Amino acid sequence: MANIKVGIIGGTGMQDWDVFELKEEKDVVTPYGKPSSKLTLGTVDGLECVLLNRHGSGHRSSPTYINYRANVYALHQEGCTHILATSACGSLKKECVPGHFVIIDQFIDRTNKRHTTFYDGEPGSLEGVCHIPMRHPFCAKLREVIVKSCIEEKVHVHSKGTAITIEGPRFSSYAESHMYRSWGGSIINMTTIPEVCLAHELGMLYAVIAMVTDYDCWQEDHEAVHVDYVMKVMKENREKVTRVVAKTLKAIGDIDWAAEVENAKMIAKTSVML
């Protein structure tokens, strides 16, 4: 079996998880600067894990200005082979109810102000141009493990869906929300891009638990999204996602990931033109 280590990126409302058996904090610096938070290193049933808070302490970083490259690279530096991320999101489908989890399998990128590659030609950056494939952005095997964990923990889960990732930090207009629905979007969030793309460039397996908090603003008979409502539902989601993540980590440690890890590294390597 391959040596594996799981990076966990906690999103909105998911700071300061207490899921590790042994833990220590570590300050790190990467070629792309400092990550959003210190790293918390620990174990779950013997599986090595590294926790990072996407928005930093106190949710101080807006989605646009998160240093995604430093975050992902920091986990890579620590030897992580997997990234398990969480993300608060709005629903674009009636059946994706607040409190449900969606284990997304596709995305549509509506961001426009972010560094989306490690290969940008700047001093200290990785050399070359990386044309990373994105047909299947999220690791299917890791998604299956998460879905199974949700079912076992009796959390209502949708096994696939398309995420619309917007720039933020503002929420959508009514017209935008309906446009995204017409595109086939399942959920809307602000952080999946460029996280998943950067993970692929470094040959890491990535999946995200999208936790539905609201119906964005498209639904006439439901309250439009606002911060107070999001945080209220996130408090309810926190206990559920903690159970799901703990169950998922225990399951990951029992699985042979050698083929998936090797394949991800091979694709990342062969996608670079020097």
PDB file of C-alpha atoms in Angstrom, residues 70-270:
ATOM      1  CA  ALA A  70       0.278  28.707  -0.503  1.00  0.00           C
ATOM      2  CA  ASN A  71      -2.475  26.625   1.113  1.00  0.00           C
ATOM      3  CA  VAL A  72      -2.266  23.760  -1.368  1.00  0.00           C
ATOM      4  CA  TYR A  73       1.528  23.918  -1.635  1.00  0.00           C
ATOM      5  CA  ALA A  74       1.856  23.810   2.160  1.00  0.00           C
ATOM      6  CA  LEU A  75      -0.081  20.539   2.246  1.00  0.00           C
ATOM      7  CA  HIS A  76       2.083  19.233  -0.607  1.00  0.00           C
ATOM      8  CA  GLN A  77       5.248  20.175   1.327  1.00  0.00           C
ATOM      9  CA  GLU A  78       3.982  18.158   4.277  1.00  0.00           C
ATOM     10  CA  GLY A  79       3.670  15.088   2.041  1.00  0.00           C
ATOM     11  CA  CYS A  80      -0.114  15.019   1.648  1.00  0.00           C
ATOM     12  CA  THR A  81      -1.378  12.715  -1.087  1.00  0.00           C
ATOM     13  CA  HIS A  82      -5.068  13.584  -0.601  1.00  0.00           C
ATOM     14  CA  ILE A  83      -7.037  16.754   0.087  1.00  0.00           C
ATOM     15  CA  LEU A  84     -10.437  16.524   1.732  1.00  0.00           C
ATOM     16  CA  ALA A  85     -12.080  19.960   1.704  1.00  0.00           C
ATOM     17  CA  THR A  86     -15.315  21.373   3.050  1.00  0.00           C
ATOM     18  CA  SER A  87     -17.273  24.242   1.554  1.00  0.00           C
ATOM     19  CA  ALA A  88     -20.446  26.060   2.536  1.00  0.00           C
ATOM     20  CA  CYS A  89     -22.662  26.511  -0.499  1.00  0.00           C
ATOM     21  CA  GLY A  90     -26.004  27.670  -1.799  1.00  0.00           C
ATOM     22  CA  SER A  91     -28.402  25.320  -3.558  1.00  0.00           C
ATOM     23  CA  LEU A  92     -29.457  25.802  -7.184  1.00  0.00           C
ATOM     24  CA  LYS A  93     -31.833  22.827  -7.144  1.00  0.00           C
ATOM     25  CA  LYS A  94     -34.973  22.331  -5.086  1.00  0.00           C
ATOM     26  CA  GLU A  95     -33.932  18.810  -4.112  1.00  0.00           C
ATOM     27  CA  CYS A  96     -30.641  20.040  -2.613  1.00  0.00           C
ATOM     28  CA  VAL A  97     -32.117  21.198   0.683  1.00  0.00           C
ATOM     29  CA  PRO A  98     -30.277  23.285   3.314  1.00  0.00           C
ATOM     30  CA  GLY A  99     -28.584  20.781   5.622  1.00  0.00           C
ATOM     31  CA  HIS A 100     -27.883  18.324   2.786  1.00  0.00           C
ATOM     32  CA  PHE A 101     -24.350  17.520   1.595  1.00  0.00           C
ATOM     33  CA  VAL A 102     -23.386  17.405  -2.100  1.00  0.00           C
ATOM     34  CA  ILE A 103     -20.247  15.496  -3.144  1.00  0.00           C
ATOM     35  CA  ILE A 104     -19.635  17.431  -6.350  1.00  0.00           C
ATOM     36  CA  ASP A 105     -18.135  15.826  -9.444  1.00  0.00           C
ATOM     37  CA  GLN A 106     -17.950  18.837 -11.803  1.00  0.00           C
ATOM     38  CA  PHE A 107     -17.455  22.597 -11.692  1.00  0.00           C
ATOM     39  CA  ILE A 108     -18.030  25.745 -13.743  1.00  0.00           C
ATOM     40  CA  ASP A 109     -15.468  28.466 -13.064  1.00  0.00           C
ATOM     41  CA  ARG A 110     -16.832  32.018 -12.725  1.00  0.00           C
ATOM     42  CA  THR A 111     -13.803  33.453 -10.889  1.00  0.00           C
ATOM     43  CA  ASN A 112     -11.585  36.071 -12.509  1.00  0.00           C
ATOM     44  CA  LYS A 113      -9.130  37.566  -9.987  1.00  0.00           C
ATOM     45  CA  ARG A 114      -7.200  34.562  -8.647  1.00  0.00           C
ATOM     46  CA  HIS A 115      -3.867  32.877  -9.224  1.00  0.00           C
ATOM     47  CA  THR A 116      -4.951  29.592 -10.780  1.00  0.00           C
ATOM     48  CA  THR A 117      -1.611  27.875 -11.499  1.00  0.00           C
ATOM     49  CA  PHE A 118       1.760  27.259  -9.863  1.00  0.00           C
ATOM     50  CA  TYR A 119       3.375  27.713 -13.281  1.00  0.00           C
ATOM     51  CA  ASP A 120       3.089  31.487 -13.773  1.00  0.00           C
ATOM     52  CA  GLY A 121       6.627  32.325 -14.955  1.00  0.00           C
ATOM     53  CA  GLU A 122       7.458  34.287 -11.819  1.00  0.00           C
ATOM     54  CA  PRO A 123      10.767  33.815  -9.945  1.00  0.00           C
ATOM     55  CA  GLY A 124      10.472  30.924  -7.502  1.00  0.00           C
ATOM     56  CA  SER A 125       7.446  29.416  -9.251  1.00  0.00           C
ATOM     57  CA  LEU A 126       7.424  25.980 -10.836  1.00  0.00           C
ATOM     58  CA  GLU A 127       8.959  26.038 -14.309  1.00  0.00           C
ATOM     59  CA  GLY A 128       7.056  25.565 -17.557  1.00  0.00           C
ATOM     60  CA  VAL A 129       3.387  25.711 -18.496  1.00  0.00           C
ATOM     61  CA  CYS A 130       0.979  23.173 -17.024  1.00  0.00           C
ATOM     62  CA  HIS A 131      -1.960  22.143 -19.212  1.00  0.00           C
ATOM     63  CA  ILE A 132      -3.626  20.037 -16.534  1.00  0.00           C
ATOM     64  CA  PRO A 133      -6.635  17.937 -17.685  1.00  0.00           C
ATOM     65  CA  MET A 134      -9.919  18.700 -15.911  1.00  0.00           C
ATOM     66  CA  ARG A 135     -12.411  16.244 -17.405  1.00  0.00           C
ATOM     67  CA  HIS A 136     -12.794  14.557 -14.021  1.00  0.00           C
ATOM     68  CA  PRO A 137     -11.764  17.193 -11.473  1.00  0.00           C
ATOM     69  CA  PHE A 138     -12.689  15.316  -8.282  1.00  0.00           C
ATOM     70  CA  CYS A 139     -11.285  11.925  -7.298  1.00  0.00           C
ATOM     71  CA  ALA A 140     -14.072   9.376  -7.922  1.00  0.00           C
ATOM     72  CA  LYS A 141     -12.739   6.874  -5.378  1.00  0.00           C
ATOM     73  CA  LEU A 142     -12.446   9.498  -2.648  1.00  0.00           C
ATOM     74  CA  ARG A 143     -15.946  10.769  -3.445  1.00  0.00           C
ATOM     75  CA  GLU A 144     -17.315   7.230  -3.076  1.00  0.00           C
ATOM     76  CA  VAL A 145     -15.732   6.935   0.374  1.00  0.00           C
ATOM     77  CA  ILE A 146     -17.283  10.253   1.456  1.00  0.00           C
ATOM     78  CA  VAL A 147     -20.729   9.284   0.153  1.00  0.00           C
ATOM     79  CA  LYS A 148     -20.578   5.968   2.005  1.00  0.00           C
ATOM     80  CA  SER A 149     -19.548   7.785   5.199  1.00  0.00           C
ATOM     81  CA  CYS A 150     -22.490  10.182   4.852  1.00  0.00           C
ATOM     82  CA  ILE A 151     -24.910   7.278   4.439  1.00  0.00           C
ATOM     83  CA  GLU A 152     -23.462   5.447   7.450  1.00  0.00           C
ATOM     84  CA  GLU A 153     -23.748   8.621   9.530  1.00  0.00           C
ATOM     85  CA  LYS A 154     -27.338   9.135   8.301  1.00  0.00           C
ATOM     86  CA  VAL A 155     -26.548  12.461   6.639  1.00  0.00           C
ATOM     87  CA  HIS A 156     -28.644  13.233   3.541  1.00  0.00           C
ATOM     88  CA  VAL A 157     -26.155  13.206   0.671  1.00  0.00           C
ATOM     89  CA  HIS A 158     -26.245  13.811  -3.093  1.00  0.00           C
ATOM     90  CA  SER A 159     -23.544  11.665  -4.703  1.00  0.00           C
ATOM     91  CA  LYS A 160     -22.771  14.110  -7.510  1.00  0.00           C
ATOM     92  CA  GLY A 161     -23.430  17.651  -8.681  1.00  0.00           C
ATOM     93  CA  THR A 162     -21.977  20.614 -10.528  1.00  0.00           C
ATOM     94  CA  ALA A 163     -20.554  23.507  -8.534  1.00  0.00           C
ATOM     95  CA  ILE A 164     -20.662  27.054  -9.859  1.00  0.00           C
ATOM     96  CA  THR A 165     -17.731  28.845  -8.222  1.00  0.00           C
ATOM     97  CA  ILE A 166     -18.168  32.630  -8.259  1.00  0.00           C
ATOM     98  CA  GLU A 167     -15.651  35.321  -7.384  1.00  0.00           C
ATOM     99  CA  GLY A 168     -17.515  36.716  -4.381  1.00  0.00           C
ATOM    100  CA  PRO A 169     -17.571  37.961  -1.763  1.00  0.00           C
ATOM    101  CA  ARG A 170     -20.980  39.282  -2.778  1.00  0.00           C
ATOM    102  CA  PHE A 171     -23.827  36.851  -3.330  1.00  0.00           C
ATOM    103  CA  SER A 172     -25.568  36.425  -6.707  1.00  0.00           C
ATOM    104  CA  SER A 173     -28.235  38.623  -8.200  1.00  0.00           C
ATOM    105  CA  TYR A 174     -31.625  37.075  -8.933  1.00  0.00           C
ATOM    106  CA  ALA A 175     -30.824  37.034 -12.671  1.00  0.00           C
ATOM    107  CA  GLU A 176     -27.418  35.415 -12.106  1.00  0.00           C
ATOM    108  CA  SER A 177     -28.895  32.758  -9.863  1.00  0.00           C
ATOM    109  CA  HIS A 178     -31.423  31.779 -12.533  1.00  0.00           C
ATOM    110  CA  MET A 179     -28.710  31.807 -15.203  1.00  0.00           C
ATOM    111  CA  TYR A 180     -26.591  29.382 -13.169  1.00  0.00           C
ATOM    112  CA  ARG A 181     -29.621  27.125 -12.757  1.00  0.00           C
ATOM    113  CA  SER A 182     -30.137  27.134 -16.533  1.00  0.00           C
ATOM    114  CA  TRP A 183     -26.521  26.004 -16.935  1.00  0.00           C
ATOM    115  CA  GLY A 184     -27.215  22.885 -14.879  1.00  0.00           C
ATOM    116  CA  GLY A 185     -25.542  24.033 -11.679  1.00  0.00           C
ATOM    117  CA  SER A 186     -26.369  22.098  -8.522  1.00  0.00           C
ATOM    118  CA  ILE A 187     -24.705  24.321  -5.945  1.00  0.00           C
ATOM    119  CA  ILE A 188     -22.936  27.680  -5.832  1.00  0.00           C
ATOM    120  CA  ASN A 189     -19.846  28.496  -3.768  1.00  0.00           C
ATOM    121  CA  MET A 190     -16.760  30.729  -3.743  1.00  0.00           C
ATOM    122  CA  THR A 191     -13.717  28.534  -3.044  1.00  0.00           C
ATOM    123  CA  THR A 192     -13.549  25.311  -5.083  1.00  0.00           C
ATOM    124  CA  ILE A 193     -11.644  27.161  -7.810  1.00  0.00           C
ATOM    125  CA  PRO A 194      -8.673  27.291  -7.933  1.00  0.00           C
ATOM    126  CA  GLU A 195      -8.190  24.797  -5.086  1.00  0.00           C
ATOM    127  CA  VAL A 196      -9.038  21.690  -7.102  1.00  0.00           C
ATOM    128  CA  CYS A 197      -6.944  22.813 -10.102  1.00  0.00           C
ATOM    129  CA  LEU A 198      -3.899  23.481  -7.934  1.00  0.00           C
ATOM    130  CA  ALA A 199      -4.233  20.091  -6.250  1.00  0.00           C
ATOM    131  CA  HIS A 200      -4.173  18.433  -9.677  1.00  0.00           C
ATOM    132  CA  GLU A 201      -1.041  20.353 -10.700  1.00  0.00           C
ATOM    133  CA  LEU A 202       0.757  18.817  -7.713  1.00  0.00           C
ATOM    134  CA  GLY A 203      -0.607  15.307  -8.323  1.00  0.00           C
ATOM    135  CA  MET A 204      -2.895  15.227  -5.278  1.00  0.00           C
ATOM    136  CA  LEU A 205      -6.279  13.490  -4.996  1.00  0.00           C
ATOM    137  CA  TYR A 206      -8.988  16.044  -4.177  1.00  0.00           C
ATOM    138  CA  ALA A 207     -12.637  15.952  -3.140  1.00  0.00           C
ATOM    139  CA  VAL A 208     -14.953  18.428  -1.431  1.00  0.00           C
ATOM    140  CA  ILE A 209     -17.960  18.115   0.857  1.00  0.00           C
ATOM    141  CA  ALA A 210     -20.317  20.911  -0.209  1.00  0.00           C
ATOM    142  CA  MET A 211     -22.632  21.688   2.703  1.00  0.00           C
ATOM    143  CA  VAL A 212     -25.861  23.360   1.607  1.00  0.00           C
ATOM    144  CA  THR A 213     -26.827  26.350   3.758  1.00  0.00           C
ATOM    145  CA  ASP A 214     -29.420  28.194   1.629  1.00  0.00           C
ATOM    146  CA  TYR A 215     -31.218  28.444  -1.727  1.00  0.00           C
ATOM    147  CA  ASP A 216     -29.119  31.360  -3.005  1.00  0.00           C
ATOM    148  CA  CYS A 217     -31.772  33.866  -4.163  1.00  0.00           C
ATOM    149  CA  TRP A 218     -33.650  32.176  -7.018  1.00  0.00           C
ATOM    150  CA  GLN A 219     -36.511  30.656  -5.061  1.00  0.00           C
ATOM    151  CA  GLU A 220     -39.539  32.938  -4.688  1.00  0.00           C
ATOM    152  CA  ASP A 221     -40.975  31.227  -1.598  1.00  0.00           C
ATOM    153  CA  HIS A 222     -37.707  31.006   0.346  1.00  0.00           C
ATOM    154  CA  GLU A 223     -35.618  33.593   2.142  1.00  0.00           C
ATOM    155  CA  ALA A 224     -32.736  34.956   0.017  1.00  0.00           C
ATOM    156  CA  VAL A 225     -29.242  34.123   1.200  1.00  0.00           C
ATOM    157  CA  HIS A 226     -27.637  36.358   3.839  1.00  0.00           C
ATOM    158  CA  VAL A 227     -24.788  35.876   6.302  1.00  0.00           C
ATOM    159  CA  ASP A 228     -26.900  35.333   9.439  1.00  0.00           C
ATOM    160  CA  TYR A 229     -28.881  32.561   7.747  1.00  0.00           C
ATOM    161  CA  VAL A 230     -25.730  30.881   6.409  1.00  0.00           C
ATOM    162  CA  MET A 231     -24.065  30.847   9.822  1.00  0.00           C
ATOM    163  CA  LYS A 232     -27.198  29.494  11.509  1.00  0.00           C
ATOM    164  CA  VAL A 233     -27.307  26.479   9.168  1.00  0.00           C
ATOM    165  CA  MET A 234     -23.521  26.050   9.379  1.00  0.00           C
ATOM    166  CA  LYS A 235     -23.811  25.570  13.142  1.00  0.00           C
ATOM    167  CA  GLU A 236     -26.217  22.718  12.425  1.00  0.00           C
ATOM    168  CA  ASN A 237     -23.915  21.314   9.720  1.00  0.00           C
ATOM    169  CA  ARG A 238     -20.775  21.426  11.856  1.00  0.00           C
ATOM    170  CA  GLU A 239     -21.602  18.399  13.989  1.00  0.00           C
ATOM    171  CA  LYS A 240     -22.664  16.370  10.942  1.00  0.00           C
ATOM    172  CA  VAL A 241     -19.593  17.132   8.866  1.00  0.00           C
ATOM    173  CA  THR A 242     -17.283  16.424  11.805  1.00  0.00           C
ATOM    174  CA  ARG A 243     -18.758  12.928  12.036  1.00  0.00           C
ATOM    175  CA  VAL A 244     -18.547  12.420   8.275  1.00  0.00           C
ATOM    176  CA  VAL A 245     -14.926  13.586   8.060  1.00  0.00           C
ATOM    177  CA  ALA A 246     -13.873  11.371  10.981  1.00  0.00           C
ATOM    178  CA  LYS A 247     -15.591   8.359   9.393  1.00  0.00           C
ATOM    179  CA  THR A 248     -14.057   9.163   5.998  1.00  0.00           C
ATOM    180  CA  LEU A 249     -10.544   9.456   7.401  1.00  0.00           C
ATOM    181  CA  LYS A 250     -10.828   6.091   9.121  1.00  0.00           C
ATOM    182  CA  ALA A 251     -12.024   4.522   5.855  1.00  0.00           C
ATOM    183  CA  ILE A 252      -9.258   6.138   3.787  1.00  0.00           C
ATOM    184  CA  GLY A 253      -6.639   4.526   6.012  1.00  0.00           C
ATOM    185  CA  ASP A 254      -7.996   1.049   5.243  1.00  0.00           C
ATOM    186  CA  ILE A 255      -7.841   1.420   1.446  1.00  0.00           C
ATOM    187  CA  ASP A 256      -4.974   0.837  -0.989  1.00  0.00           C
ATOM    188  CA  TRP A 257      -4.479   4.107  -2.908  1.00  0.00           C
ATOM    189  CA  ALA A 258      -1.249   3.177  -4.703  1.00  0.00           C
ATOM    190  CA  ALA A 259      -2.710   3.178  -8.241  1.00  0.00           C
ATOM    191  CA  GLU A 260      -4.629   6.437  -7.779  1.00  0.00           C
ATOM    192  CA  VAL A 261      -1.693   8.276  -6.210  1.00  0.00           C
ATOM    193  CA  GLU A 262       0.718   7.101  -8.897  1.00  0.00           C
ATOM    194  CA  ASN A 263      -1.700   8.016 -11.691  1.00  0.00           C
ATOM    195  CA  ALA A 264      -2.292  11.521 -10.291  1.00  0.00           C
ATOM    196  CA  LYS A 265       1.447  12.162 -10.072  1.00  0.00           C
ATOM    197  CA  MET A 266       1.992  10.856 -13.611  1.00  0.00           C
ATOM    198  CA  ILE A 267      -0.719  13.127 -15.056  1.00  0.00           C
ATOM    199  CA  ALA A 268       0.693  16.158 -13.228  1.00  0.00           C
ATOM    200  CA  LYS A 269       4.212  15.431 -14.494  1.00  0.00           C
ATOM    201  CA  THR A 270       3.236  14.809 -18.128  1.00  0.00           C
TER     202      THR A 270
END
